[in-house]
Each structure stands twice: as C-alpha cells, then as structure tokens.
PDB file of C-alpha atoms in Angstrom:
ATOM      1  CA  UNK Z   1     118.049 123.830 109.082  1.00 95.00           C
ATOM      2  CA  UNK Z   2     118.239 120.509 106.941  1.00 98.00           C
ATOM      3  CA  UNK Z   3     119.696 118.687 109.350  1.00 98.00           C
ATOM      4  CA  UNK Z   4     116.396 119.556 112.064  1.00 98.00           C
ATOM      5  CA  UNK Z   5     114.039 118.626 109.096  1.00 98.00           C
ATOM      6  CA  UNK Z   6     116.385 115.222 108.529  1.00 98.00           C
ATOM      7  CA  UNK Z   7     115.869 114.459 112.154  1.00 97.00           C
ATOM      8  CA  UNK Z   8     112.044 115.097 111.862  1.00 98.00           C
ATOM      9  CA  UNK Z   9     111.414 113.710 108.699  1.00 97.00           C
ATOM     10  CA  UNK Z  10     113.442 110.074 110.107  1.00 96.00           C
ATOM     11  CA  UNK Z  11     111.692 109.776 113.199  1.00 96.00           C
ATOM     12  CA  UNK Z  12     108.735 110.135 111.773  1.00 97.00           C
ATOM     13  CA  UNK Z  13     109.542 107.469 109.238  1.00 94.00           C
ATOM     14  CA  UNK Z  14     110.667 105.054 112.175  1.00 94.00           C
ATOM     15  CA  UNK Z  15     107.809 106.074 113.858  1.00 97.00           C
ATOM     16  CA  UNK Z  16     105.175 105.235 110.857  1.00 96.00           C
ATOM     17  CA  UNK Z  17     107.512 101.797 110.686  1.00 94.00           C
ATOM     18  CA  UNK Z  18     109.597 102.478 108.186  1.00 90.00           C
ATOM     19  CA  UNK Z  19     112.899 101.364 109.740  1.00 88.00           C
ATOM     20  CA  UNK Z  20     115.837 100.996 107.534  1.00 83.00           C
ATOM     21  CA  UNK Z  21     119.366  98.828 107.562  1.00 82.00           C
ATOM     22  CA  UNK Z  22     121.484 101.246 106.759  1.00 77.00           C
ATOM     23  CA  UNK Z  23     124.225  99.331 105.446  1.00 77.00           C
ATOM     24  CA  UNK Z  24     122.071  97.055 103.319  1.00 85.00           C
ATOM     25  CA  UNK Z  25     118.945  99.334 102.572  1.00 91.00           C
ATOM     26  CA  UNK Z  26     120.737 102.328 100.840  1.00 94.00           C
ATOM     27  CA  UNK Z  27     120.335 101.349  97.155  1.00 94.00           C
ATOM     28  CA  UNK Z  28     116.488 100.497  98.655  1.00 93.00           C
ATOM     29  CA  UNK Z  29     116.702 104.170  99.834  1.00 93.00           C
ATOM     30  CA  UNK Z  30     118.122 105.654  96.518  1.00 95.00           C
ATOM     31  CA  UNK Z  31     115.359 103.693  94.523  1.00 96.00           C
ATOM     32  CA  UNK Z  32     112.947 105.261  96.106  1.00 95.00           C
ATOM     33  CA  UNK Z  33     114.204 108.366  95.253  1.00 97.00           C
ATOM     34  CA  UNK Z  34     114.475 107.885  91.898  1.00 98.00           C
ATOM     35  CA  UNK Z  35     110.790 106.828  91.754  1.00 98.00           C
ATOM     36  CA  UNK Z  36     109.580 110.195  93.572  1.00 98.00           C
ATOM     37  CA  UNK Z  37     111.577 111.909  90.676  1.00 98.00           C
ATOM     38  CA  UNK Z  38     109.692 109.561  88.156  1.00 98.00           C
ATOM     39  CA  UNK Z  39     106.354 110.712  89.883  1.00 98.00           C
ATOM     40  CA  UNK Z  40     107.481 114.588  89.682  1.00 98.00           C
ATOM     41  CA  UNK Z  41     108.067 114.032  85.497  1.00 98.00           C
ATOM     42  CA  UNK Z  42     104.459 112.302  85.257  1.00 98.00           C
ATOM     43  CA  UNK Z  43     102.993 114.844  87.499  1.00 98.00           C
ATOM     44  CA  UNK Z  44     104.582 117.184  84.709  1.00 98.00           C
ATOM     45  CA  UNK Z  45     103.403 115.638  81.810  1.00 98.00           C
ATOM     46  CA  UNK Z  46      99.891 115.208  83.533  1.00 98.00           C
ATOM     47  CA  UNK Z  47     100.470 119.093  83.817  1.00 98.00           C
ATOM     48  CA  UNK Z  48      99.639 119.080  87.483  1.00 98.00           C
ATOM     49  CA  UNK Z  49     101.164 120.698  90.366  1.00 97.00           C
ATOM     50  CA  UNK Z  50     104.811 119.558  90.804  1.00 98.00           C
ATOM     51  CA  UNK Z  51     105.483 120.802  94.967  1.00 98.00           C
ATOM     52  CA  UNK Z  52     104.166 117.891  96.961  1.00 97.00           C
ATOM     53  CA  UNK Z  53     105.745 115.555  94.561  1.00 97.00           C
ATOM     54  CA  UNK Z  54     109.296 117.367  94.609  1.00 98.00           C
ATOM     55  CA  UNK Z  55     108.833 117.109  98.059  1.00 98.00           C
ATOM     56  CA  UNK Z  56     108.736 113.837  98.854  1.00 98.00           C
ATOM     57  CA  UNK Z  57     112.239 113.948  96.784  1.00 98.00           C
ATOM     58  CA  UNK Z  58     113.403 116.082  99.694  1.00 98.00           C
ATOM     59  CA  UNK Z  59     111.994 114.059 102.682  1.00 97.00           C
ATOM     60  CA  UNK Z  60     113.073 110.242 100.746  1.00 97.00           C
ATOM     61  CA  UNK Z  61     116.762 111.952 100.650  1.00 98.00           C
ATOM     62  CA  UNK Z  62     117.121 113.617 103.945  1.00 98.00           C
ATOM     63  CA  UNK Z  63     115.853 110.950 105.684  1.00 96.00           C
ATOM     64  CA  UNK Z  64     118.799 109.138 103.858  1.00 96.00           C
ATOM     65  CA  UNK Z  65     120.957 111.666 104.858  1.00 97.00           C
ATOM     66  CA  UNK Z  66     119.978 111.557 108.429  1.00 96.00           C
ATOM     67  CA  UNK Z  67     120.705 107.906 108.244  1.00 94.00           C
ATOM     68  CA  UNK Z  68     124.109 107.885 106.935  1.00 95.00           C
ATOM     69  CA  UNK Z  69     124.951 110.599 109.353  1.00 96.00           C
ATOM     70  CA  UNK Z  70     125.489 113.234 106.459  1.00 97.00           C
ATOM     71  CA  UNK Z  71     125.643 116.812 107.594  1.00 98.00           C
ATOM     72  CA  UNK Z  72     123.283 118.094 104.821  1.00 98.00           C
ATOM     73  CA  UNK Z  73     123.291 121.762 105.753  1.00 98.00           C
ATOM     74  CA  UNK Z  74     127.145 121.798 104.889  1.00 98.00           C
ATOM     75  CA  UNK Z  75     127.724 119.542 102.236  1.00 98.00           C
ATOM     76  CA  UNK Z  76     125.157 122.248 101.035  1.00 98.00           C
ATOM     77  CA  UNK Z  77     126.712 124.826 101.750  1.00 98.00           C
ATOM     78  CA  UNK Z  78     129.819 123.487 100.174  1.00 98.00           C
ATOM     79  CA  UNK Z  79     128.263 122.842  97.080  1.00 97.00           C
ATOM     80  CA  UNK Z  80     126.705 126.480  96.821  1.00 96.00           C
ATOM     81  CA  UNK Z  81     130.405 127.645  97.052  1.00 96.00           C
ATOM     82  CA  UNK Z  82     131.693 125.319  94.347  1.00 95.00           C
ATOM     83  CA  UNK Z  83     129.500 126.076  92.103  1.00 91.00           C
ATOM     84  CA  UNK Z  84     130.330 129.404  92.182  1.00 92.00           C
ATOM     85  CA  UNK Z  85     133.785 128.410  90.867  1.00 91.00           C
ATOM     86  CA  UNK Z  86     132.133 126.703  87.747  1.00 87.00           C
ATOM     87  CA  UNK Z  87     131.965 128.296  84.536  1.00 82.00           C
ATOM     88  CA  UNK Z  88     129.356 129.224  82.330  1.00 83.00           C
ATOM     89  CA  UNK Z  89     127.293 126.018  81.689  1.00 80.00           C
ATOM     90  CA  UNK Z  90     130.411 124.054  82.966  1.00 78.00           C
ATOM     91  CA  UNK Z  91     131.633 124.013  80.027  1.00 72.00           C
ATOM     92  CA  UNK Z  92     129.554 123.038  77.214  1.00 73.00           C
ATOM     93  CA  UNK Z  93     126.683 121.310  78.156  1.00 70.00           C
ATOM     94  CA  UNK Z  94     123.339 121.571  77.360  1.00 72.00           C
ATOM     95  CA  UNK Z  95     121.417 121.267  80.160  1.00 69.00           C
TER      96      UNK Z  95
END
C-alpha cells in the first residue's frame, strides 16, 4: 500500500516539475523533511490542526523512498516486528 502511494505521490512530483538527482539531491530531500516536521511543531504551538501538515511528512518521505528504490511497505513491516522485541520504553528513556 505505501509503495502504490510512493509511486503516486513521485509522479506527481515529476509531473508538477519537481525532478530530483537522486544521488546528489537526498540531503535536499531529507531537508525538506525536516522542515515539514518544523511546520507540524508550529502548527502545534499555533494550536491548529496538525493532519495536512503531518502529511506532507509522509508524501516528502515516500517520494524519497520511491526514489531510492526503498520497499517502504516492508521495511515497515519489519520495523512493526522489531519493535515488538523492544522493552518497555527501550530501556530508560523518556520519550
């Protein structure tokens, strides 16, 4: 299911012009990123609604997955399970 949004969410992107190098644009790629999560913590503070900017977290990383050929729906998947495995706060932290 990931992967299908990936797919839709890059050609889109390429379609709209955004057209990336992969090799070259991927800390370009995880900047962006980072600022959507910046927008989510003002949208927060600003208390206003917090889906359409978590969101476009989810659409700037698949369509970095998509381009860097990442099966998202397993390395999900994956995750899921190993976090199972983990204890209680993984240990000792905080948050």
């Amino acid at each position: 299911m990931l992967n299908e949004l990936a797919s839709e969410i890059r050609m889109n992107n390429e379609k709209n012009g955004f057209i990336w190098n992969v090799k070259s644009d991927v800390p370009v790629c995880l900047c962006l990123i980072h600022s959507e999560v910046s927008e989510v913590l003002e949208a927060y503070r600003d208390e206003k609604p917090l889906g359409e900017e978590l969101a476009d977290i989810l659409i700037r990383t698949l369509d970095l997955t998509d381009r860097l050929n990442v099966n998202i729906d397993q390395e999900v998947k994956n995750k899921i399970e190993k976090n199972k495995l983990r204890g209680f706060r993984h240990g000792r932290k905080r948050f």
